[in-house]
Structures are given as C-alpha cells and as structure tokens.
Amino acid sequence: MELEESAIELTFAYSRFAILMLVLAIIFIVITLIRYKVKKRKPIILLVISGIFVLATIGFFILGHFFGVESEKIDLNQAKEQATIAENIQNNKVDHVLEDIDKLYPKDEVKGMDASNRFVLLWNYYKKIGDTRKAKELINEAKNNPEIDKEDEPVKSIIKGEAVQ
C-alpha cells in the first residue's frame, strides 16, 4: 500500500467555534419556538440570544476563512524513512546512515523543518558514533544557518547544550 501525502492541521479552529455557536443557536431557536407554541407570545430575550449566536456563527466562519492558516503537508514516505533512519541510529546500524540522510534531506535543498530534521538526525548520528568534533562543528554550522528553525524544541535544546547526552 502506497502512502499518500497527509495534511496535518496546525490552525486555530475558528470553524469549530462556529459550529458550536450554530448548535447553540439551533437549541435556542427550538426553545424559542416551543415557548412561542405554548405561551402564544414571542419570547424576545430568546430571540435576541438566538440572533447573537447566529451572528457569532457567521463571524467565526468569516474569521476562519480569512485568517485560517494553511495546513502543512507531510509526506508519509519521508516521515517513515526518517523514523527508519532514527531507529537505525538508535540500534547502532550506522553503516549507511549518512547516505540515507543525504538522500532523504539533500544538504543544499533543505529548508525549514526539513533542515531541522536533517540537523537532529546528523547530531544523533555523530553522538552515537562518538564523534564529538563533528557534532560541535554541526552545532556551530547550525547557529549560522538561517534555514534551520532554531525555535524548534529539539534544535533549541541541542544548540543550547541541554540535550540528553
């Protein structure tokens, strides 16, 4: 079975609030209709509350449309390959790890999260084989590399020297 790209939502879900408001509006409208049927007069307060919920629903849908953040696409094959490389490093099967990392994340073509993933895999590899000189060079290179997301927690802890040795 071939893995397809999957979308992971990293958005503030305005639409979830809109759906909640819509459900509440429907509940209040039903209550209003039941009270109108029983008492034969319009319950103004319930009509106002229902109207407010309907307006809030419309507002949240509009906010979600204009201010929603695009979902990040994740290639599941890439994630699987990265997990395999990390597992090989963990299990001391480091024969072809550098080639696998270069094949998965070519050095000159990576940006953003891919650059951070490459950095973490290389750092783990160098720590596992005991090459502290290369690990320090990698950290110094990462400090000067604008492509690496330095706010990513694993990268931040490695650069600060707080990572588990």
PDB file of C-alpha atoms in Angstrom:
ATOM      1  CA  MET A   1       0.000   0.000   0.000  1.00  0.00           C
ATOM      2  CA  GLU A   2       1.483   3.298  -1.081  1.00  0.00           C
ATOM      3  CA  LEU A   3       1.405   6.129   1.429  1.00  0.00           C
ATOM      4  CA  GLU A   4      -0.042   9.403   0.205  1.00  0.00           C
ATOM      5  CA  GLU A   5       0.632  12.898   1.468  1.00  0.00           C
ATOM      6  CA  SER A   6      -1.322  13.708   4.559  1.00  0.00           C
ATOM      7  CA  ALA A   7      -2.393  17.094   5.815  1.00  0.00           C
ATOM      8  CA  ILE A   8      -1.883  17.954   9.441  1.00  0.00           C
ATOM      9  CA  GLU A   9      -3.895  20.878  10.730  1.00  0.00           C
ATOM     10  CA  LEU A  10      -1.914  23.471  12.608  1.00  0.00           C
ATOM     11  CA  THR A  11      -4.638  26.078  12.694  1.00  0.00           C
ATOM     12  CA  PHE A  12      -6.714  27.857  15.256  1.00  0.00           C
ATOM     13  CA  ALA A  13     -10.044  26.235  14.515  1.00  0.00           C
ATOM     14  CA  TYR A  14     -12.468  29.116  14.056  1.00  0.00           C
ATOM     15  CA  SER A  15     -14.803  26.705  12.309  1.00  0.00           C
ATOM     16  CA  ARG A  16     -15.096  24.590  15.462  1.00  0.00           C
ATOM     17  CA  PHE A  17     -16.269  27.633  17.394  1.00  0.00           C
ATOM     18  CA  ALA A  18     -18.634  28.478  14.556  1.00  0.00           C
ATOM     19  CA  ILE A  19     -20.165  25.003  14.688  1.00  0.00           C
ATOM     20  CA  LEU A  20     -20.524  25.279  18.471  1.00  0.00           C
ATOM     21  CA  MET A  21     -22.255  28.643  18.078  1.00  0.00           C
ATOM     22  CA  LEU A  22     -24.515  27.183  15.373  1.00  0.00           C
ATOM     23  CA  VAL A  23     -25.541  24.298  17.630  1.00  0.00           C
ATOM     24  CA  LEU A  24     -26.291  26.710  20.468  1.00  0.00           C
ATOM     25  CA  ALA A  25     -28.290  28.942  18.108  1.00  0.00           C
ATOM     26  CA  ILE A  26     -30.354  25.972  16.924  1.00  0.00           C
ATOM     27  CA  ILE A  27     -31.011  24.929  20.527  1.00  0.00           C
ATOM     28  CA  PHE A  28     -32.170  28.447  21.440  1.00  0.00           C
ATOM     29  CA  ILE A  29     -34.319  28.690  18.293  1.00  0.00           C
ATOM     30  CA  VAL A  30     -36.015  25.379  19.151  1.00  0.00           C
ATOM     31  CA  ILE A  31     -36.612  26.539  22.723  1.00  0.00           C
ATOM     32  CA  THR A  32     -37.992  29.829  21.371  1.00  0.00           C
ATOM     33  CA  LEU A  33     -40.391  28.015  19.022  1.00  0.00           C
ATOM     34  CA  ILE A  34     -41.571  25.684  21.789  1.00  0.00           C
ATOM     35  CA  ARG A  35     -42.205  28.629  24.146  1.00  0.00           C
ATOM     36  CA  TYR A  36     -43.988  30.524  21.367  1.00  0.00           C
ATOM     37  CA  LYS A  37     -46.212  27.494  20.666  1.00  0.00           C
ATOM     38  CA  VAL A  38     -47.045  27.031  24.381  1.00  0.00           C
ATOM     39  CA  LYS A  39     -47.486  30.670  25.516  1.00  0.00           C
ATOM     40  CA  LYS A  40     -48.653  32.193  22.199  1.00  0.00           C
ATOM     41  CA  ARG A  41     -46.351  35.213  22.561  1.00  0.00           C
ATOM     42  CA  LYS A  42     -42.875  35.955  21.266  1.00  0.00           C
ATOM     43  CA  PRO A  43     -40.088  35.401  23.824  1.00  0.00           C
ATOM     44  CA  ILE A  44     -37.975  38.434  22.856  1.00  0.00           C
ATOM     45  CA  ILE A  45     -34.979  37.550  25.046  1.00  0.00           C
ATOM     46  CA  LEU A  46     -34.635  34.099  23.482  1.00  0.00           C
ATOM     47  CA  LEU A  47     -34.932  35.614  20.002  1.00  0.00           C
ATOM     48  CA  VAL A  48     -32.144  38.084  20.803  1.00  0.00           C
ATOM     49  CA  ILE A  49     -29.907  35.345  22.210  1.00  0.00           C
ATOM     50  CA  SER A  50     -30.547  33.163  19.146  1.00  0.00           C
ATOM     51  CA  GLY A  51     -29.719  36.090  16.871  1.00  0.00           C
ATOM     52  CA  ILE A  52     -26.477  36.754  18.720  1.00  0.00           C
ATOM     53  CA  PHE A  53     -25.437  33.105  18.332  1.00  0.00           C
ATOM     54  CA  VAL A  54     -26.266  33.173  14.602  1.00  0.00           C
ATOM     55  CA  LEU A  55     -24.192  36.360  14.160  1.00  0.00           C
ATOM     56  CA  ALA A  56     -21.321  34.814  16.148  1.00  0.00           C
ATOM     57  CA  THR A  57     -21.505  31.741  13.905  1.00  0.00           C
ATOM     58  CA  ILE A  58     -21.262  33.873  10.789  1.00  0.00           C
ATOM     59  CA  GLY A  59     -18.401  35.874  12.329  1.00  0.00           C
ATOM     60  CA  PHE A  60     -16.370  32.781  13.215  1.00  0.00           C
ATOM     61  CA  PHE A  61     -16.872  31.287   9.752  1.00  0.00           C
ATOM     62  CA  ILE A  62     -15.640  34.562   8.217  1.00  0.00           C
ATOM     63  CA  LEU A  63     -12.626  34.663  10.574  1.00  0.00           C
ATOM     64  CA  GLY A  64     -11.840  31.055   9.726  1.00  0.00           C
ATOM     65  CA  HIS A  65     -11.983  31.796   6.031  1.00  0.00           C
ATOM     66  CA  PHE A  66      -9.747  34.875   6.068  1.00  0.00           C
ATOM     67  CA  PHE A  67      -7.400  34.167   8.972  1.00  0.00           C
ATOM     68  CA  GLY A  68      -7.137  30.373   8.919  1.00  0.00           C
ATOM     69  CA  VAL A  69      -3.594  29.131   8.425  1.00  0.00           C
ATOM     70  CA  GLU A  70      -2.860  26.710   5.619  1.00  0.00           C
ATOM     71  CA  SER A  71      -2.316  23.111   6.636  1.00  0.00           C
ATOM     72  CA  GLU A  72       1.205  21.789   6.424  1.00  0.00           C
ATOM     73  CA  LYS A  73       1.677  18.907   4.016  1.00  0.00           C
ATOM     74  CA  ILE A  74       3.637  15.978   5.373  1.00  0.00           C
ATOM     75  CA  ASP A  75       4.925  13.246   3.089  1.00  0.00           C
ATOM     76  CA  LEU A  76       4.289   9.999   4.938  1.00  0.00           C
ATOM     77  CA  ASN A  77       7.017   8.191   2.992  1.00  0.00           C
ATOM     78  CA  GLN A  78       9.501  10.832   4.140  1.00  0.00           C
ATOM     79  CA  ALA A  79       8.315  10.507   7.745  1.00  0.00           C
ATOM     80  CA  LYS A  80       8.620   6.723   7.552  1.00  0.00           C
ATOM     81  CA  GLU A  81      12.146   6.964   6.119  1.00  0.00           C
ATOM     82  CA  GLN A  82      13.138   9.445   8.834  1.00  0.00           C
ATOM     83  CA  ALA A  83      11.820   7.079  11.512  1.00  0.00           C
ATOM     84  CA  THR A  84      13.790   4.227   9.941  1.00  0.00           C
ATOM     85  CA  ILE A  85      16.991   6.288   9.983  1.00  0.00           C
ATOM     86  CA  ALA A  86      16.424   7.286  13.615  1.00  0.00           C
ATOM     87  CA  GLU A  87      15.781   3.653  14.531  1.00  0.00           C
ATOM     88  CA  ASN A  88      18.965   2.554  12.749  1.00  0.00           C
ATOM     89  CA  ILE A  89      20.953   5.158  14.681  1.00  0.00           C
ATOM     90  CA  GLN A  90      19.392   4.002  17.936  1.00  0.00           C
ATOM     91  CA  ASN A  91      20.175   0.342  17.181  1.00  0.00           C
ATOM     92  CA  ASN A  92      23.798   1.029  16.130  1.00  0.00           C
ATOM     93  CA  LYS A  93      23.110   0.132  12.483  1.00  0.00           C
ATOM     94  CA  VAL A  94      25.047   3.159  11.279  1.00  0.00           C
ATOM     95  CA  ASP A  95      26.702   1.741   8.145  1.00  0.00           C
ATOM     96  CA  HIS A  96      24.702   3.709   5.574  1.00  0.00           C
ATOM     97  CA  VAL A  97      23.056   6.331   7.760  1.00  0.00           C
ATOM     98  CA  LEU A  98      24.921   9.321   6.304  1.00  0.00           C
ATOM     99  CA  GLU A  99      23.985   8.303   2.769  1.00  0.00           C
ATOM    100  CA  ASP A 100      20.367   7.779   3.828  1.00  0.00           C
ATOM    101  CA  ILE A 101      20.245  11.214   5.478  1.00  0.00           C
ATOM    102  CA  ASP A 102      21.769  12.867   2.395  1.00  0.00           C
ATOM    103  CA  LYS A 103      19.320  11.029   0.160  1.00  0.00           C
ATOM    104  CA  LEU A 104      16.325  11.980   2.311  1.00  0.00           C
ATOM    105  CA  TYR A 105      17.404  15.562   3.034  1.00  0.00           C
ATOM    106  CA  PRO A 106      19.923  16.798   0.419  1.00  0.00           C
ATOM    107  CA  LYS A 107      22.123  19.382   2.133  1.00  0.00           C
ATOM    108  CA  ASP A 108      21.661  22.211  -0.370  1.00  0.00           C
ATOM    109  CA  GLU A 109      17.926  21.708  -0.901  1.00  0.00           C
ATOM    110  CA  VAL A 110      16.502  21.587   2.650  1.00  0.00           C
ATOM    111  CA  LYS A 111      14.648  24.460   4.280  1.00  0.00           C
ATOM    112  CA  GLY A 112      12.631  24.967   7.432  1.00  0.00           C
ATOM    113  CA  MET A 113      11.522  21.801   9.175  1.00  0.00           C
ATOM    114  CA  ASP A 114      13.448  19.552   6.777  1.00  0.00           C
ATOM    115  CA  ALA A 115      16.678  21.380   7.657  1.00  0.00           C
ATOM    116  CA  SER A 116      15.880  20.960  11.351  1.00  0.00           C
ATOM    117  CA  ASN A 117      15.161  17.247  10.876  1.00  0.00           C
ATOM    118  CA  ARG A 118      18.437  16.805   8.986  1.00  0.00           C
ATOM    119  CA  PHE A 119      20.306  18.605  11.775  1.00  0.00           C
ATOM    120  CA  VAL A 120      18.775  16.430  14.514  1.00  0.00           C
ATOM    121  CA  LEU A 121      19.447  13.190  12.625  1.00  0.00           C
ATOM    122  CA  LEU A 122      23.067  14.161  11.955  1.00  0.00           C
ATOM    123  CA  TRP A 123      23.591  15.260  15.555  1.00  0.00           C
ATOM    124  CA  ASN A 124      22.186  11.954  16.844  1.00  0.00           C
ATOM    125  CA  TYR A 125      24.403  10.059  14.414  1.00  0.00           C
ATOM    126  CA  TYR A 126      27.564  11.892  15.492  1.00  0.00           C
ATOM    127  CA  LYS A 127      26.704  11.434  19.173  1.00  0.00           C
ATOM    128  CA  LYS A 128      26.011   7.732  18.642  1.00  0.00           C
ATOM    129  CA  ILE A 129      29.356   7.062  16.923  1.00  0.00           C
ATOM    130  CA  GLY A 130      31.157   9.280  19.447  1.00  0.00           C
ATOM    131  CA  ASP A 131      32.447  11.910  17.021  1.00  0.00           C
ATOM    132  CA  THR A 132      32.176  14.955  19.300  1.00  0.00           C
ATOM    133  CA  ARG A 133      34.290  17.100  16.974  1.00  0.00           C
ATOM    134  CA  LYS A 134      31.815  16.661  14.110  1.00  0.00           C
ATOM    135  CA  ALA A 135      28.904  17.203  16.498  1.00  0.00           C
ATOM    136  CA  LYS A 136      30.379  20.537  17.638  1.00  0.00           C
ATOM    137  CA  GLU A 137      31.040  21.557  14.029  1.00  0.00           C
ATOM    138  CA  LEU A 138      27.436  20.695  13.196  1.00  0.00           C
ATOM    139  CA  ILE A 139      26.163  22.838  16.081  1.00  0.00           C
ATOM    140  CA  ASN A 140      28.361  25.783  15.043  1.00  0.00           C
ATOM    141  CA  GLU A 141      27.181  25.391  11.460  1.00  0.00           C
ATOM    142  CA  ALA A 142      23.560  25.284  12.624  1.00  0.00           C
ATOM    143  CA  LYS A 143      23.941  28.511  14.607  1.00  0.00           C
ATOM    144  CA  ASN A 144      24.896  30.306  11.389  1.00  0.00           C
ATOM    145  CA  ASN A 145      22.384  28.540   9.136  1.00  0.00           C
ATOM    146  CA  PRO A 146      19.216  30.616   8.639  1.00  0.00           C
ATOM    147  CA  GLU A 147      17.384  27.627   7.129  1.00  0.00           C
ATOM    148  CA  ILE A 148      17.285  25.727  10.432  1.00  0.00           C
ATOM    149  CA  ASP A 149      14.324  26.538  12.667  1.00  0.00           C
ATOM    150  CA  LYS A 150      16.103  27.483  15.876  1.00  0.00           C
ATOM    151  CA  GLU A 151      12.784  27.729  17.741  1.00  0.00           C
ATOM    152  CA  ASP A 152      12.108  24.019  17.220  1.00  0.00           C
ATOM    153  CA  GLU A 153      12.449  22.471  20.693  1.00  0.00           C
ATOM    154  CA  PRO A 154      14.897  19.633  19.845  1.00  0.00           C
ATOM    155  CA  VAL A 155      17.092  22.003  17.831  1.00  0.00           C
ATOM    156  CA  LYS A 156      16.947  24.670  20.545  1.00  0.00           C
ATOM    157  CA  SER A 157      17.971  22.206  23.258  1.00  0.00           C
ATOM    158  CA  ILE A 158      20.823  20.787  21.155  1.00  0.00           C
ATOM    159  CA  ILE A 159      22.206  24.233  20.334  1.00  0.00           C
ATOM    160  CA  LYS A 160      21.981  25.328  23.980  1.00  0.00           C
ATOM    161  CA  GLY A 161      23.716  22.114  25.037  1.00  0.00           C
ATOM    162  CA  GLU A 162      20.790  20.909  27.128  1.00  0.00           C
ATOM    163  CA  ALA A 163      20.065  17.807  25.052  1.00  0.00           C
ATOM    164  CA  VAL A 164      20.387  14.424  26.667  1.00  0.00           C
ATOM    165  CA  GLN A 165      23.851  13.121  26.022  1.00  0.00           C
TER     166      GLN A 165
END
